CSV table of C-alpha atoms in Angstrom, one decimal:
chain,number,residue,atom,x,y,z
A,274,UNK,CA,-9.4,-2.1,19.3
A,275,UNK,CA,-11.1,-1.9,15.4
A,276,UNK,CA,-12.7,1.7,14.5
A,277,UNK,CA,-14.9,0.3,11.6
A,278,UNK,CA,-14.8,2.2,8.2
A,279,UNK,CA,-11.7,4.7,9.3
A,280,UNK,CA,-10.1,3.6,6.4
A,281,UNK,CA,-12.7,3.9,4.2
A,282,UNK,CA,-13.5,6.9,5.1
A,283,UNK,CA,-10.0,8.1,4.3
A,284,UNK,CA,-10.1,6.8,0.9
A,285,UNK,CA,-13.7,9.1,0.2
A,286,UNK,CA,-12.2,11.9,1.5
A,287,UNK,CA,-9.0,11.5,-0.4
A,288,UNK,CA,-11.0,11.0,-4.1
A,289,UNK,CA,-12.8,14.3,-2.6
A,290,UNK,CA,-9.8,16.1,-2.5
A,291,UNK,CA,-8.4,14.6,-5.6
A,292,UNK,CA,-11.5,15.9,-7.5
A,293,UNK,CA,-11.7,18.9,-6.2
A,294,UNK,CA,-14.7,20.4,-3.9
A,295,UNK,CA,-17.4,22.8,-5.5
A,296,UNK,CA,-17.8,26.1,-3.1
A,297,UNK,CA,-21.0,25.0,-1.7
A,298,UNK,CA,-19.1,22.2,-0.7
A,299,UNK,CA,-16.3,23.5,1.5
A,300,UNK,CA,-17.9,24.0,4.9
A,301,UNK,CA,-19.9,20.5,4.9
A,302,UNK,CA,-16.6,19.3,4.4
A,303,UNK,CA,-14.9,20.7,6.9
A,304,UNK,CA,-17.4,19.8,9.6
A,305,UNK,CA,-17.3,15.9,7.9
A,306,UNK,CA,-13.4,15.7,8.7
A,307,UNK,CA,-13.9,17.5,12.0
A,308,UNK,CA,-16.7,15.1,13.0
A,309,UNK,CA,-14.2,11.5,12.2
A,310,UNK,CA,-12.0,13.2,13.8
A,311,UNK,CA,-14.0,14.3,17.0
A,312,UNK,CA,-15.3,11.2,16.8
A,313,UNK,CA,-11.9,8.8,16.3
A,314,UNK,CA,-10.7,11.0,19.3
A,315,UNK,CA,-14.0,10.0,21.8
A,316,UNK,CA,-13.6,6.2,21.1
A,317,UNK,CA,-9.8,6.4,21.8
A,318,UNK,CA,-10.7,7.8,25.1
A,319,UNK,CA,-13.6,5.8,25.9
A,320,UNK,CA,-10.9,2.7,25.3
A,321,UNK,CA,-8.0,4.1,27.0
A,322,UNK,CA,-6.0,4.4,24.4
A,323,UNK,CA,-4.3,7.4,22.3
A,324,UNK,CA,-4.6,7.2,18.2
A,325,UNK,CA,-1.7,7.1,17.9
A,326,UNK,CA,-1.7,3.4,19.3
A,327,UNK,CA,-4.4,2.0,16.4
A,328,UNK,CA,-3.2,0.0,14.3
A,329,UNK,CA,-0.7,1.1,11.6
A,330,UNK,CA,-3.5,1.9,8.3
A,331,UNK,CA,-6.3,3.4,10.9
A,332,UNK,CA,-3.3,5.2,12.8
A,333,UNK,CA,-2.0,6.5,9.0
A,334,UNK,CA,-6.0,7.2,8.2
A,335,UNK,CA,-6.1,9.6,11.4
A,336,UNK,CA,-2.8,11.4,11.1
A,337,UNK,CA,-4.0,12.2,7.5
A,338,UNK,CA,-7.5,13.5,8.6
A,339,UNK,CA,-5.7,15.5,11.7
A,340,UNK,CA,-3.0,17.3,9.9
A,341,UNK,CA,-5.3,18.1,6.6
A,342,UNK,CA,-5.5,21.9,6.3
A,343,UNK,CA,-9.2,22.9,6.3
A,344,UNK,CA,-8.0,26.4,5.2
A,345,UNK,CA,-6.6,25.7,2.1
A,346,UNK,CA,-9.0,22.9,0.0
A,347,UNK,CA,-8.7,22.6,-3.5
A,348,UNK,CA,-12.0,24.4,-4.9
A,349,UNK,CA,-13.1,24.4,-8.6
A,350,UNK,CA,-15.3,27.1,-9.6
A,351,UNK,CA,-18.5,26.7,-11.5
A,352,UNK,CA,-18.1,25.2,-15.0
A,353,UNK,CA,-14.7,24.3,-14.4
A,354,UNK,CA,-14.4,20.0,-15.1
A,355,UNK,CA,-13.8,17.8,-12.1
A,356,UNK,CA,-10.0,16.5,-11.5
A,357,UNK,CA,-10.7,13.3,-10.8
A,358,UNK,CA,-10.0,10.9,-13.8
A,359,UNK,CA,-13.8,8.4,-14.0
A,360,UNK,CA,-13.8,4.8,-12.4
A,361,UNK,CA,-15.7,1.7,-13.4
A,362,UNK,CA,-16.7,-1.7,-12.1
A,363,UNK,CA,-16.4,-5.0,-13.2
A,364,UNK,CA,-19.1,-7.6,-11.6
A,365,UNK,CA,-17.2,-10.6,-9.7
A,366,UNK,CA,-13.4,-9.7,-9.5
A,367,UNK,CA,-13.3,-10.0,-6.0
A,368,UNK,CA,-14.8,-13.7,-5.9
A,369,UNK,CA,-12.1,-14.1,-8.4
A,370,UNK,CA,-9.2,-13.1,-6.5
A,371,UNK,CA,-10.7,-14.8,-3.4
A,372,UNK,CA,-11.1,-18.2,-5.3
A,373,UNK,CA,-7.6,-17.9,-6.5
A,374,UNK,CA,-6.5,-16.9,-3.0
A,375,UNK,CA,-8.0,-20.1,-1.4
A,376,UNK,CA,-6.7,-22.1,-4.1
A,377,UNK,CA,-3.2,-21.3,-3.7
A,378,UNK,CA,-3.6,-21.9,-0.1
A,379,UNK,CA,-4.9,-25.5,-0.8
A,380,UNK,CA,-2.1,-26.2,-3.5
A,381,UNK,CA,0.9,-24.5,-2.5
A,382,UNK,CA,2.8,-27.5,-1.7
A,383,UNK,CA,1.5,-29.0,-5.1
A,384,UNK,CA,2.4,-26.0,-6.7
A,385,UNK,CA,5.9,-26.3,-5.4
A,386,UNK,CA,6.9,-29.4,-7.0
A,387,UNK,CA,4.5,-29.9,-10.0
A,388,UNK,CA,5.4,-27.8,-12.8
A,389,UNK,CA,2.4,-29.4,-14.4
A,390,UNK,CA,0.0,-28.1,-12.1
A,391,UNK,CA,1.7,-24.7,-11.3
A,392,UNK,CA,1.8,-23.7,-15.6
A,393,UNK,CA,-2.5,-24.6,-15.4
A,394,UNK,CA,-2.7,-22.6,-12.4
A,395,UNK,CA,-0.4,-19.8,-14.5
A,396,UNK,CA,-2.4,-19.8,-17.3
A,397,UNK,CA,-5.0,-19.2,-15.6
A,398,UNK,CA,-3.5,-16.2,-13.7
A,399,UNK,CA,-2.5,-15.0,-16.8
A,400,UNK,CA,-6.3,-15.3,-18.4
A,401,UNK,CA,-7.6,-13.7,-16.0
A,402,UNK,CA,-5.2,-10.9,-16.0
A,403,UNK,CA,-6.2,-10.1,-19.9
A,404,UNK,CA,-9.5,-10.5,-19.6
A,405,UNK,CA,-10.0,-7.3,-17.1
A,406,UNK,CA,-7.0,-5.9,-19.4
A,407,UNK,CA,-9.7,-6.2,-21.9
A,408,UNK,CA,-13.1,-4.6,-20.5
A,409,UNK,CA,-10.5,-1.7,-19.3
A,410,UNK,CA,-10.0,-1.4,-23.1
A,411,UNK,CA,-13.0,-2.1,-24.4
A,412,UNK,CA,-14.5,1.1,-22.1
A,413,UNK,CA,-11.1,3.0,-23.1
A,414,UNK,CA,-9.5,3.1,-19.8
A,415,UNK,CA,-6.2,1.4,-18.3
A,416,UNK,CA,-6.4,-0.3,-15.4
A,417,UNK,CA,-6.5,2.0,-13.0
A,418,UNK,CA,-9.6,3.5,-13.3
A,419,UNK,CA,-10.9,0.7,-11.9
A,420,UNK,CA,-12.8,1.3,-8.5
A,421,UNK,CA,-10.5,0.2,-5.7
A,422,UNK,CA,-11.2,-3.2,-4.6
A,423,UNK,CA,-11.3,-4.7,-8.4
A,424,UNK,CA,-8.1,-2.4,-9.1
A,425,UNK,CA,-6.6,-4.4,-5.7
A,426,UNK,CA,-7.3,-7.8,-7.1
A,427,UNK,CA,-6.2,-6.6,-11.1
A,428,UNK,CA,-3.2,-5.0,-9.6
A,429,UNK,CA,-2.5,-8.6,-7.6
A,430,UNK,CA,-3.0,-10.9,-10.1
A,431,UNK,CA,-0.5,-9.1,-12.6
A,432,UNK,CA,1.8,-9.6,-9.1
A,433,UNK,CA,1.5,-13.2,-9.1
A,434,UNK,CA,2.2,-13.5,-13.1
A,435,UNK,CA,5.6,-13.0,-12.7
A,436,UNK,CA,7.0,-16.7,-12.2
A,437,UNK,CA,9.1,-15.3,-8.9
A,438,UNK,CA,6.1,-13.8,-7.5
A,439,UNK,CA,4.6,-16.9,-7.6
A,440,UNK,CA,7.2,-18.6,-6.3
A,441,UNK,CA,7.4,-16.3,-3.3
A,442,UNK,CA,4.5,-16.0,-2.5
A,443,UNK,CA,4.1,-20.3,-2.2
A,444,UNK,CA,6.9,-19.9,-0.3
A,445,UNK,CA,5.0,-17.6,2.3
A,446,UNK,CA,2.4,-19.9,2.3
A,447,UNK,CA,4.8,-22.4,3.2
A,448,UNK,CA,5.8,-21.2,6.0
A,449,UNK,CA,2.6,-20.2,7.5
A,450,UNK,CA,1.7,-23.7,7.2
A,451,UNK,CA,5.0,-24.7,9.0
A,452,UNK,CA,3.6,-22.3,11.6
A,453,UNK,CA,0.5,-24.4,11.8
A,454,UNK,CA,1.7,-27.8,11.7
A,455,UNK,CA,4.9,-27.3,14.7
A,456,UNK,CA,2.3,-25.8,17.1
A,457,UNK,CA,-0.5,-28.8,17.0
A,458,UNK,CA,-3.2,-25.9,16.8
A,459,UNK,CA,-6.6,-26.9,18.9
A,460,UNK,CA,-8.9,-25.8,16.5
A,461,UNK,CA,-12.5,-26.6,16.2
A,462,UNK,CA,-12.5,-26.4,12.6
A,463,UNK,CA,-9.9,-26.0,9.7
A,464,UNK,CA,-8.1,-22.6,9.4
A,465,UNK,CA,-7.5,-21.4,5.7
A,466,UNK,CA,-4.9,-18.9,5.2
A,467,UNK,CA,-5.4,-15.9,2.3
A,468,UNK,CA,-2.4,-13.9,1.6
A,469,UNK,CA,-4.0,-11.2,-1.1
A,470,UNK,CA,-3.9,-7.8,-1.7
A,471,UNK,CA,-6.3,-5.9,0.5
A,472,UNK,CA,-6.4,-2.4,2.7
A,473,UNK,CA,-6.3,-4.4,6.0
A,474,UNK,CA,-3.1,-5.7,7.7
A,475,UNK,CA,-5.1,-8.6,8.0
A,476,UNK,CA,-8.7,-9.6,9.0
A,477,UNK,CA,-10.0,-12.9,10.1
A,478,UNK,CA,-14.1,-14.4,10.0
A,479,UNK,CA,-15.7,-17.6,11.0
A,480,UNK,CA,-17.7,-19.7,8.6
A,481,UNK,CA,-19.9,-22.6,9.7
A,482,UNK,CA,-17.0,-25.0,8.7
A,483,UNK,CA,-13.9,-23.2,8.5
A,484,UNK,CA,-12.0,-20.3,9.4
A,485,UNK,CA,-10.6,-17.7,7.4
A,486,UNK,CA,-7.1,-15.9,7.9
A,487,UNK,CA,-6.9,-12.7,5.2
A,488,UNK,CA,-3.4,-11.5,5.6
A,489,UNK,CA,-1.9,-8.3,2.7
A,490,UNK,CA,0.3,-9.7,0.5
A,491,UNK,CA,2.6,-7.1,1.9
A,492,UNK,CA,3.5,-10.5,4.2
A,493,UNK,CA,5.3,-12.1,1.7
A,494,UNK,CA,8.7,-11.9,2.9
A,495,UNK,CA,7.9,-12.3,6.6
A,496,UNK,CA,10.1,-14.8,8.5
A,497,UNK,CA,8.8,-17.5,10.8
A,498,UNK,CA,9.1,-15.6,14.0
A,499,UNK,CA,6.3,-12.9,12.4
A,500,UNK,CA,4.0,-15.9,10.7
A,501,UNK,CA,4.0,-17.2,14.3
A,502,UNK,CA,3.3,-14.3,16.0
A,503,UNK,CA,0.7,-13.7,12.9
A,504,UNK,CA,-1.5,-17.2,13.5
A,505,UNK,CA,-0.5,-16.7,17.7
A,506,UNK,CA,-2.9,-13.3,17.3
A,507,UNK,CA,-5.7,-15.2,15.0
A,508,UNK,CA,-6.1,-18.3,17.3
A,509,UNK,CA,-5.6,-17.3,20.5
A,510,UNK,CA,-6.5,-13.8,20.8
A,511,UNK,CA,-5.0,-10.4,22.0
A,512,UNK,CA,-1.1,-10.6,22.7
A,513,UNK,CA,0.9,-7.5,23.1
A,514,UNK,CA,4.1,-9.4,22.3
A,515,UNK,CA,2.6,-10.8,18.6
A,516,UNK,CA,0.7,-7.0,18.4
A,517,UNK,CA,3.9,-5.9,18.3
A,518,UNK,CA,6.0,-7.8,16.1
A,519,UNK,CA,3.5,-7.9,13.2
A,520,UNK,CA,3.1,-4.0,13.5
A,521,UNK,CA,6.3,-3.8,12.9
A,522,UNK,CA,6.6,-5.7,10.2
A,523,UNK,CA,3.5,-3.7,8.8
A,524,UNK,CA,5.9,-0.8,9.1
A,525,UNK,CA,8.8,-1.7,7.8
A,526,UNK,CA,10.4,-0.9,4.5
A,527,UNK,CA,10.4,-4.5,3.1
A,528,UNK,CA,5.8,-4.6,3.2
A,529,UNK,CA,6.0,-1.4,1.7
A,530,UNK,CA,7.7,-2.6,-1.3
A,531,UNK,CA,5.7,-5.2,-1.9
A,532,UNK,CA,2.3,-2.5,-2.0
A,533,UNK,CA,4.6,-0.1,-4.4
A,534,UNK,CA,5.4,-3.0,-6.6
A,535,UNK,CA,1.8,-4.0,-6.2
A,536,UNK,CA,0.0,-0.7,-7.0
A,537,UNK,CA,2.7,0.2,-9.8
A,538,UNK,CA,1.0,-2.8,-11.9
A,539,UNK,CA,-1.8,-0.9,-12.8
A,540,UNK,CA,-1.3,1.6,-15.4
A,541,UNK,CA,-1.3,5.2,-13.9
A,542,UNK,CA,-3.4,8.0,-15.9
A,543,UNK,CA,-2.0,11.2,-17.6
A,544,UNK,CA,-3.4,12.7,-14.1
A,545,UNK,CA,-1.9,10.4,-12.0
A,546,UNK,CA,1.3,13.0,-11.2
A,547,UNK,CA,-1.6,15.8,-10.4
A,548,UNK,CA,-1.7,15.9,-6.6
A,549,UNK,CA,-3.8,18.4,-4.7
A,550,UNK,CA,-0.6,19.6,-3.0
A,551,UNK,CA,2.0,19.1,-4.6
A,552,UNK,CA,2.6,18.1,-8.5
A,553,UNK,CA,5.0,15.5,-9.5
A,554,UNK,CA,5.7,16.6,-13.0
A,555,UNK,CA,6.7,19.9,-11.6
A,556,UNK,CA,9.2,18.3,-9.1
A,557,UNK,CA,10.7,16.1,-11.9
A,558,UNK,CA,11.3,19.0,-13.7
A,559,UNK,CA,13.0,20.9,-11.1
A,560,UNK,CA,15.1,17.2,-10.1
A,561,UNK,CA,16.1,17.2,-13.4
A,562,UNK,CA,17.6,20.5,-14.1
A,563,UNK,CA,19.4,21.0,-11.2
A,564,UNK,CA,21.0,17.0,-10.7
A,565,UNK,CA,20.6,15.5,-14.2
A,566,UNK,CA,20.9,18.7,-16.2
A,567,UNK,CA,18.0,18.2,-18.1
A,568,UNK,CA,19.0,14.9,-19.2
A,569,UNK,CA,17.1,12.3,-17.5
A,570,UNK,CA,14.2,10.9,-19.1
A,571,UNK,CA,11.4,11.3,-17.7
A,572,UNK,CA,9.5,8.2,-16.1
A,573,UNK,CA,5.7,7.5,-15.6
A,574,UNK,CA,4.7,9.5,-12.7
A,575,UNK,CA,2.1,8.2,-10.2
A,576,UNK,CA,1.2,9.3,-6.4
A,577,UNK,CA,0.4,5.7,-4.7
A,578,UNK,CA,-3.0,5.3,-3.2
A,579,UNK,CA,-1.8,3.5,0.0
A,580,UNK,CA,-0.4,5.6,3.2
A,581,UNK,CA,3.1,4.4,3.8
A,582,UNK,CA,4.7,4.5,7.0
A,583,UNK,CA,8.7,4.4,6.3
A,584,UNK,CA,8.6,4.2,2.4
A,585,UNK,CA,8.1,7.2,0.5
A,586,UNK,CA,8.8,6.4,-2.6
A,587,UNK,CA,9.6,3.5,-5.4
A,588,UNK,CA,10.9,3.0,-9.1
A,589,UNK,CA,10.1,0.0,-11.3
A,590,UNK,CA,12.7,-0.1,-14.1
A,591,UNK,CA,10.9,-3.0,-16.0
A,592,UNK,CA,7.5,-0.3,-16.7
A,593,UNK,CA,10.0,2.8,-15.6
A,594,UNK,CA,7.3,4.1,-13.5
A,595,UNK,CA,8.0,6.3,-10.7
A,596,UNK,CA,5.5,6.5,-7.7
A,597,UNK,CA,5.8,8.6,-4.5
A,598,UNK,CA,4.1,8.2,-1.3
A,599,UNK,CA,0.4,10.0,-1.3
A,600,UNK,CA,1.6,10.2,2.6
A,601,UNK,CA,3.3,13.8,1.2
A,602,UNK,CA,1.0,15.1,-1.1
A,603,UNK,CA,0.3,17.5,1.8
A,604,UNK,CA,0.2,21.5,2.4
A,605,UNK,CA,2.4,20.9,5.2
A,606,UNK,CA,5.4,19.1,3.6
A,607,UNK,CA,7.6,21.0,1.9
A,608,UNK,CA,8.1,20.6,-1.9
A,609,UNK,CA,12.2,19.9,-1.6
A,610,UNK,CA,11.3,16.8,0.4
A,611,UNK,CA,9.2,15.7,-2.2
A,612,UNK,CA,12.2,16.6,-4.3
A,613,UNK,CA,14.7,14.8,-2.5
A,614,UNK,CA,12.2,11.4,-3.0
A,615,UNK,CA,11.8,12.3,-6.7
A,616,UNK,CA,15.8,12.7,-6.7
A,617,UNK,CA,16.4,9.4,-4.5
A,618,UNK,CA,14.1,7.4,-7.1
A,619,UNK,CA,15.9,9.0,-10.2
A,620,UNK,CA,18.9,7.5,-8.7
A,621,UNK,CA,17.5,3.9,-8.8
A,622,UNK,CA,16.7,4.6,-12.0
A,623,UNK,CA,20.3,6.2,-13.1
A,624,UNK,CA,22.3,3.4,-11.2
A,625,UNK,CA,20.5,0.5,-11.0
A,626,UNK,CA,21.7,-2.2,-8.7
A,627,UNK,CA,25.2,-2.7,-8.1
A,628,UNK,CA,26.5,-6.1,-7.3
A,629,UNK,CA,29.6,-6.0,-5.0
A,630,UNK,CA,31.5,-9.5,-4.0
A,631,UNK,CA,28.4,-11.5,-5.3
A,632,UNK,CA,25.8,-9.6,-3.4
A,633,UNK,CA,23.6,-7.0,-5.1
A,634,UNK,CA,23.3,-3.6,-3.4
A,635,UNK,CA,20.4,-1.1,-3.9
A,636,UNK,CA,22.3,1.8,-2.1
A,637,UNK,CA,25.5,1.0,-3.1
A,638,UNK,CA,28.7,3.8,-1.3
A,639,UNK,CA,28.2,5.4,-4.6
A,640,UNK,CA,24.3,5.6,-4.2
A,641,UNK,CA,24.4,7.2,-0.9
A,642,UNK,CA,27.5,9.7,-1.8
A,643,UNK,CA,25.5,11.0,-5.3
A,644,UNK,CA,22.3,11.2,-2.8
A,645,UNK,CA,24.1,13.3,-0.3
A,646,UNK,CA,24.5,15.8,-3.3
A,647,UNK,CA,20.8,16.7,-2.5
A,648,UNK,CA,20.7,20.5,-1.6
A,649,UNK,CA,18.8,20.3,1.4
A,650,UNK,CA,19.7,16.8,2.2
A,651,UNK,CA,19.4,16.8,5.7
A,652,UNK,CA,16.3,19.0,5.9
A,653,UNK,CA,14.3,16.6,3.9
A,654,UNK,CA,15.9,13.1,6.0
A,655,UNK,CA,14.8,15.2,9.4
A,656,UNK,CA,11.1,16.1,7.6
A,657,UNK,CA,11.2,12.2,6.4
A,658,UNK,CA,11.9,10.7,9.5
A,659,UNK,CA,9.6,13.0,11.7
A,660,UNK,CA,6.6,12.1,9.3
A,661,UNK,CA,7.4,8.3,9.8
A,662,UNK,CA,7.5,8.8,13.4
A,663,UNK,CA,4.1,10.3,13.6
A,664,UNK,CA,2.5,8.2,11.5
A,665,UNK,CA,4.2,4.8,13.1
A,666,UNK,CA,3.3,6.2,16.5
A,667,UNK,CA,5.1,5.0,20.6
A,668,UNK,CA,7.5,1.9,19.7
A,669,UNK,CA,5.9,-1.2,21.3
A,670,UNK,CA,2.4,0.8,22.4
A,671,UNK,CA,0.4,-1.0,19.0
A,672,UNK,CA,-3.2,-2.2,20.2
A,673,UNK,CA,-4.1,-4.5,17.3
A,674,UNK,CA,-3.5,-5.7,13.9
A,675,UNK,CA,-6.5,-6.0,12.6
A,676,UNK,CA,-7.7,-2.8,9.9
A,677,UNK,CA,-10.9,-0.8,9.8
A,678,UNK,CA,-11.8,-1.5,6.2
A,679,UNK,CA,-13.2,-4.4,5.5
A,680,UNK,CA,-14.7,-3.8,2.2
A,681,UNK,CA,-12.6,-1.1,0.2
């Protein structure tokens, strides 16, 4: 079952929030979110199902909407400036990141073996990449001010300029196509595959000669058994069995690193650590002098953009940027479990990795006995893991893969 724009919808009344509401626009407000919600909760029960069965970004999108406090919206007064840093479009990215898409898709195996071709098809990446680096400059903005879906496609591109990247992501491709080739697929008409950053867990259309496969980058790592059950759901339709597998893999902790690493690409804004609940700048300071005695320094801060399921947080040493989970930029989570994230990430970034007998371990003994140090350490694990569960939903109960948002 798709609910069309649920997503979307999310990400308007999110930038709403962000920006702050004027007085006068409060109660229309409040009656929008009551509406999508009323109106989420009618087409559930019109299909038989419960939200929390969607699939995982429409289920996240709901629990969002659902638990928001109406009662306590962040107002600005009159004359006071909005909050919201200004966004901008560039004309074309998304063709761009669909043509490079579809050309990786057509050349992985090339790409795999010919250095010659892969450091064009790098360069090119890599021209790209500037170019948008550019017009950001050129308007005096970073990256992310860029509206969403040319942010996505910015934000991907930068991805696939690191030479593993690259390298893993052919190597997804790869597979897929293995997928493909050991199950003699009846098709009509070729299938092209599109592993790209996008809201949706993945998305699928017919064209008059082909058909087209969108699946989030956050695939990357997938094994065979999920690429199966992946191109099992495109061709051949509903199957609770391949539902379930790939919405758990949507889930998991290893495609919600990839969207960190992702989003951390672009470069945040001084208001990036602002939330409307709770402030990262604050909790960093309060990390700090209690765990690091004032001694850390301090990262970039950033609250992600995408609803996370299991991860809450992520550090990238090689820009030292910090970024928590928007997931608990929320009245109702306390701010010592957004402290105990900031704490966990300031640990990454303290320790590092730590390679024991040849294999390199991110939560080393050492890591997880410094963590336990956390005041309220098992407080925050039990707030953590109930706010996974509600926004994972029933184990096994997941209706569909496909998202709401096509367009954002």
């Amino acid at each position: 079952m798709r609910i069309k724009g649920l997503v979307r919808v999310f990400n308007h009344v999110r930038s709403q929030l962000q920006a702050g509401l004027k007085p006068d626009d409060v109660e229309p407000f409040r009656k929008q979110v009551k509406t999508i919600i009323r109106d989420v909760e009618e087409i559930c029960r019109k299909h038989r199902v419960a939200p929390d069965q969607l699939p995982a970004p429409s289920r996240m999108a709901y629990v969002f909407l659902k638990e928001l406090d109406l009662d306590n919206l962040p107002v600005i007064q009159a004359g006071e400036p909005a909050r919201a840093a200004p966004t901008f479009r560039v004309k074309n990215v998304v063709k761009i990141g669909d043509y490079f898409a579809d050309r990786l898709w057509q050349q992985f195996g090339l790409l795999l073996i010919s250095s010659s071709t892969r450091t064009l098809l790098e360069r090119e990446i890599d021209k790209q990449v500037s170019a948008l680096e550019r017009l950001c400059a050129l308007n005096d903005q970073t990256p992310s001010a860029l509206e969403a879906p040319s942010r996505r496609v910015y934000c991907w591109l930068k991805f696939l300029s690191s030479e593993d990247n690259l390298t893993l992501h052919l190597e997804a491709l790869q597979r897929a196509r293995k997928v493909m080739n050991e199950h003699h697929l009846r098709l009509d008409r070729p299938l092209h595959l599109h592993l790209i950053s996008m809201n949706a867990v993945w998305r699928q259309r017919e064209y008059k000669n082909v058909g087209l496969l969108k699946v989030n980058e956050g695939f990357l790592n997938a094994d065979q058994n999920v690429w199966q059950a992946m191109i099992n759901r495109a061709v051949s339709g509903r199957d609770p069995a391949s539902d379930c597998l790939i919405d758990e893999f949507a889930e998991s902790d290893d495609f919600s690193e990839v969207l960190f690493e992702i989003e951390s690409l672009a470069a945040p804004t001084t208001r990036s650590a602002r939330g409307r609940a709770h402030s990262l700048d604050e909790s960093f300071e309060r990390v700090n002098a209690t765990y690091f005695n004032g001694r850390m320094p301090k990262p970039t801060l950033v609250w992600n953009r995408t609803l996370t399921a299991r991860k809450f947080g992520h550090y990238q040493p090689s820009r030292d940027t910090l970024m928590v989970s928007i997931s608990l930029d929320d009245h109702g989570v306390p701010a010592y479990v957004v402290d105990f994230v900031m704490y966990h990430e300031l640990l990454h970034k303290k320790l590092g990795v730590v390679t024991v007998n040849g294999r390199r371990l991110v939560h080393s003994p050492g890591f997880r006995a410094d963590e336990r140090q956390f005041a309220e350490y098992n407080e925050a694990r039990h707030h953590l893991k109930q706010l996974a569960h509600r926004q994972q939903g029933p184990s096994g109960q997941t209706m569909t893969v496909e998202s709401d948002d096509s367009n954002a």
